[in-house]
Amino acid sequence: MERFLEDHWDVPRVTKDADGDYPFWAGTAQGYIRVVPAPSDTCPALVSVFAKVVVGLKSSAALLREVNHLNSRARWAKIFLEDDEVIVAREIDRVGAEPESLALAIDTVTYVADQIGTSIAVVYGGATPNPPH
């Protein structure tokens, strides 16, 4: 995993955060890659690529409708509200995961997060973890 991420991001070394995730910036969002162990012999281990798109939100019916609308249009990622954050995520099966699959998951989450973050923060409050340039 680490070797792939170093090559993908063209960095000499990647490090895990306190939660064991590999953090990265996804435009205006804060992204993470997490290896999720298999919960049982019948369920596969996963690699979860996710990004905090907007933080510090106050939940409202309008915000929930917007997130539901965005999620209904997203083909390759899921978008959801968790506590006071909008999250974009994509999981892949760790068994047999090819580097191309992981690269696509990272790129998909990065693209979707960067496309929706600023507009959600402007309309519904909160802030993007990394201010837009």
mmCIF file of C-alpha atoms in Angstrom:
data_model
loop_
_atom_site.group_PDB
_atom_site.id
_atom_site.type_symbol
_atom_site.label_atom_id
_atom_site.label_comp_id
_atom_site.label_asym_id
_atom_site.label_seq_id
_atom_site.Cartn_x
_atom_site.Cartn_y
_atom_site.Cartn_z
ATOM 1 C CA MET A 1 0.000 0.000 0.000
ATOM 2 C CA GLU A 2 2.628 2.520 1.048
ATOM 3 C CA ARG A 3 4.799 1.886 -2.006
ATOM 4 C CA PHE A 4 1.812 2.390 -4.312
ATOM 5 C CA LEU A 5 0.852 5.665 -2.606
ATOM 6 C CA GLU A 6 4.437 6.961 -2.765
ATOM 7 C CA ASP A 7 4.523 6.227 -6.493
ATOM 8 C CA HIS A 8 1.004 7.557 -7.123
ATOM 9 C CA TRP A 9 1.657 10.847 -5.322
ATOM 10 C CA ASP A 10 5.321 11.028 -6.346
ATOM 11 C CA VAL A 11 6.511 11.496 -2.759
ATOM 12 C CA PRO A 12 9.453 9.840 -1.009
ATOM 13 C CA ARG A 13 7.419 8.635 1.960
ATOM 14 C CA VAL A 14 3.817 8.411 3.164
ATOM 15 C CA THR A 15 2.861 8.203 6.808
ATOM 16 C CA LYS A 16 -0.204 7.066 8.676
ATOM 17 C CA ASP A 17 -2.108 9.412 10.965
ATOM 18 C CA ALA A 18 -3.164 8.578 14.547
ATOM 19 C CA ASP A 19 -6.150 6.570 13.221
ATOM 20 C CA GLY A 20 -3.946 4.470 10.927
ATOM 21 C CA ASP A 21 -5.203 6.245 7.777
ATOM 22 C CA TYR A 22 -3.111 7.703 4.996
ATOM 23 C CA PRO A 23 -4.173 11.375 4.748
ATOM 24 C CA PHE A 24 -4.020 13.423 1.547
ATOM 25 C CA TRP A 25 -5.390 16.687 0.196
ATOM 26 C CA ALA A 26 -8.162 16.322 -2.357
ATOM 27 C CA GLY A 27 -8.418 19.884 -3.657
ATOM 28 C CA THR A 28 -10.506 21.672 -1.046
ATOM 29 C CA ALA A 29 -11.226 18.411 0.805
ATOM 30 C CA GLN A 30 -9.181 16.356 3.255
ATOM 31 C CA GLY A 31 -8.876 12.806 1.968
ATOM 32 C CA TYR A 32 -7.949 9.561 3.678
ATOM 33 C CA ILE A 33 -7.163 6.007 2.671
ATOM 34 C CA ARG A 34 -8.026 3.330 5.216
ATOM 35 C CA VAL A 35 -7.435 -0.393 5.072
ATOM 36 C CA VAL A 36 -10.473 -2.012 6.691
ATOM 37 C CA PRO A 37 -9.823 -5.536 7.982
ATOM 38 C CA ALA A 38 -12.233 -8.308 7.130
ATOM 39 C CA PRO A 39 -14.880 -8.560 9.881
ATOM 40 C CA SER A 40 -15.253 -12.292 9.271
ATOM 41 C CA ASP A 41 -14.098 -15.099 7.019
ATOM 42 C CA THR A 42 -17.051 -14.493 4.713
ATOM 43 C CA CYS A 43 -16.516 -10.729 4.263
ATOM 44 C CA PRO A 44 -13.516 -9.361 2.371
ATOM 45 C CA ALA A 45 -11.098 -6.745 3.617
ATOM 46 C CA LEU A 46 -11.661 -3.345 2.008
ATOM 47 C CA VAL A 47 -9.727 -0.277 1.087
ATOM 48 C CA SER A 48 -11.802 2.808 1.836
ATOM 49 C CA VAL A 49 -10.969 6.070 0.099
ATOM 50 C CA PHE A 50 -12.927 8.949 1.595
ATOM 51 C CA ALA A 51 -12.800 12.705 1.916
ATOM 52 C CA LYS A 52 -14.256 15.249 4.286
ATOM 53 C CA VAL A 53 -15.792 17.678 1.838
ATOM 54 C CA VAL A 54 -17.374 20.244 4.176
ATOM 55 C CA VAL A 55 -17.087 20.380 7.962
ATOM 56 C CA GLY A 56 -18.973 22.315 10.613
ATOM 57 C CA LEU A 57 -22.390 21.996 8.982
ATOM 58 C CA LYS A 58 -25.723 22.281 10.696
ATOM 59 C CA SER A 59 -28.074 19.602 9.449
ATOM 60 C CA SER A 60 -31.264 20.769 7.760
ATOM 61 C CA ALA A 61 -33.916 19.301 5.519
ATOM 62 C CA ALA A 62 -32.553 21.353 2.605
ATOM 63 C CA LEU A 63 -29.016 20.049 3.152
ATOM 64 C CA LEU A 64 -30.241 16.467 3.374
ATOM 65 C CA ARG A 65 -32.196 16.908 0.124
ATOM 66 C CA GLU A 66 -29.074 18.303 -1.562
ATOM 67 C CA VAL A 67 -26.870 15.442 -0.365
ATOM 68 C CA ASN A 68 -29.518 12.931 -1.466
ATOM 69 C CA HIS A 69 -29.730 14.620 -4.888
ATOM 70 C CA LEU A 70 -25.935 14.571 -5.301
ATOM 71 C CA ASN A 71 -25.748 10.964 -4.163
ATOM 72 C CA SER A 72 -28.443 9.911 -6.628
ATOM 73 C CA ARG A 73 -26.352 11.359 -9.477
ATOM 74 C CA ALA A 74 -22.980 10.000 -8.341
ATOM 75 C CA ARG A 75 -22.065 6.869 -10.257
ATOM 76 C CA TRP A 76 -18.718 5.905 -8.759
ATOM 77 C CA ALA A 77 -18.795 7.298 -5.229
ATOM 78 C CA LYS A 78 -21.240 7.716 -2.387
ATOM 79 C CA ILE A 79 -21.957 11.052 -0.757
ATOM 80 C CA PHE A 80 -23.404 11.302 2.725
ATOM 81 C CA LEU A 81 -23.801 13.485 5.790
ATOM 82 C CA GLU A 82 -22.106 12.179 8.942
ATOM 83 C CA ASP A 83 -22.479 14.296 12.060
ATOM 84 C CA ASP A 84 -21.568 17.799 10.833
ATOM 85 C CA GLU A 85 -19.566 16.698 7.758
ATOM 86 C CA VAL A 86 -20.316 15.866 4.142
ATOM 87 C CA ILE A 87 -18.245 12.862 3.102
ATOM 88 C CA VAL A 88 -17.460 11.393 -0.329
ATOM 89 C CA ALA A 89 -16.340 7.763 -0.277
ATOM 90 C CA ARG A 90 -15.530 4.789 -2.429
ATOM 91 C CA GLU A 91 -14.561 1.302 -1.282
ATOM 92 C CA ILE A 92 -12.764 -1.406 -3.176
ATOM 93 C CA ASP A 93 -12.181 -5.041 -2.312
ATOM 94 C CA ARG A 94 -8.656 -5.358 -0.965
ATOM 95 C CA VAL A 95 -8.287 -8.913 -2.230
ATOM 96 C CA GLY A 96 -7.014 -8.686 -5.757
ATOM 97 C CA ALA A 97 -7.110 -4.888 -5.792
ATOM 98 C CA GLU A 98 -5.048 -3.675 -8.700
ATOM 99 C CA PRO A 99 -3.090 -0.414 -8.525
ATOM 100 C CA GLU A 100 -5.344 0.958 -11.263
ATOM 101 C CA SER A 101 -8.440 0.309 -9.135
ATOM 102 C CA LEU A 102 -6.981 2.151 -6.175
ATOM 103 C CA ALA A 103 -5.797 5.016 -8.380
ATOM 104 C CA LEU A 104 -9.294 5.297 -9.864
ATOM 105 C CA ALA A 105 -10.868 5.328 -6.383
ATOM 106 C CA ILE A 106 -8.503 8.094 -5.229
ATOM 107 C CA ASP A 107 -9.074 10.139 -8.380
ATOM 108 C CA THR A 108 -12.857 9.685 -8.222
ATOM 109 C CA VAL A 109 -13.131 10.761 -4.588
ATOM 110 C CA THR A 110 -10.784 13.702 -5.204
ATOM 111 C CA TYR A 111 -12.753 14.876 -8.242
ATOM 112 C CA VAL A 112 -16.211 14.591 -6.677
ATOM 113 C CA ALA A 113 -15.107 16.171 -3.393
ATOM 114 C CA ASP A 114 -13.482 19.105 -5.139
ATOM 115 C CA GLN A 115 -16.515 19.635 -7.401
ATOM 116 C CA ILE A 116 -19.121 19.864 -4.640
ATOM 117 C CA GLY A 117 -17.317 21.211 -1.565
ATOM 118 C CA THR A 118 -17.225 24.937 -2.183
ATOM 119 C CA SER A 119 -20.826 25.203 -3.354
ATOM 120 C CA ILE A 120 -22.129 23.226 -0.359
ATOM 121 C CA ALA A 121 -20.153 25.441 2.038
ATOM 122 C CA VAL A 122 -21.440 28.625 0.379
ATOM 123 C CA VAL A 123 -25.085 27.557 0.336
ATOM 124 C CA TYR A 124 -25.373 25.570 3.589
ATOM 125 C CA GLY A 125 -22.585 26.921 5.795
ATOM 126 C CA GLY A 126 -19.603 25.136 7.193
ATOM 127 C CA ALA A 127 -16.217 25.259 5.524
ATOM 128 C CA THR A 128 -14.033 23.170 3.268
ATOM 129 C CA PRO A 129 -11.066 21.673 5.149
ATOM 130 C CA ASN A 130 -8.669 23.322 2.689
ATOM 131 C CA PRO A 131 -9.800 26.811 1.603
ATOM 132 C CA PRO A 132 -10.329 27.261 -2.164
ATOM 133 C CA HIS A 133 -7.576 29.095 -3.991
#
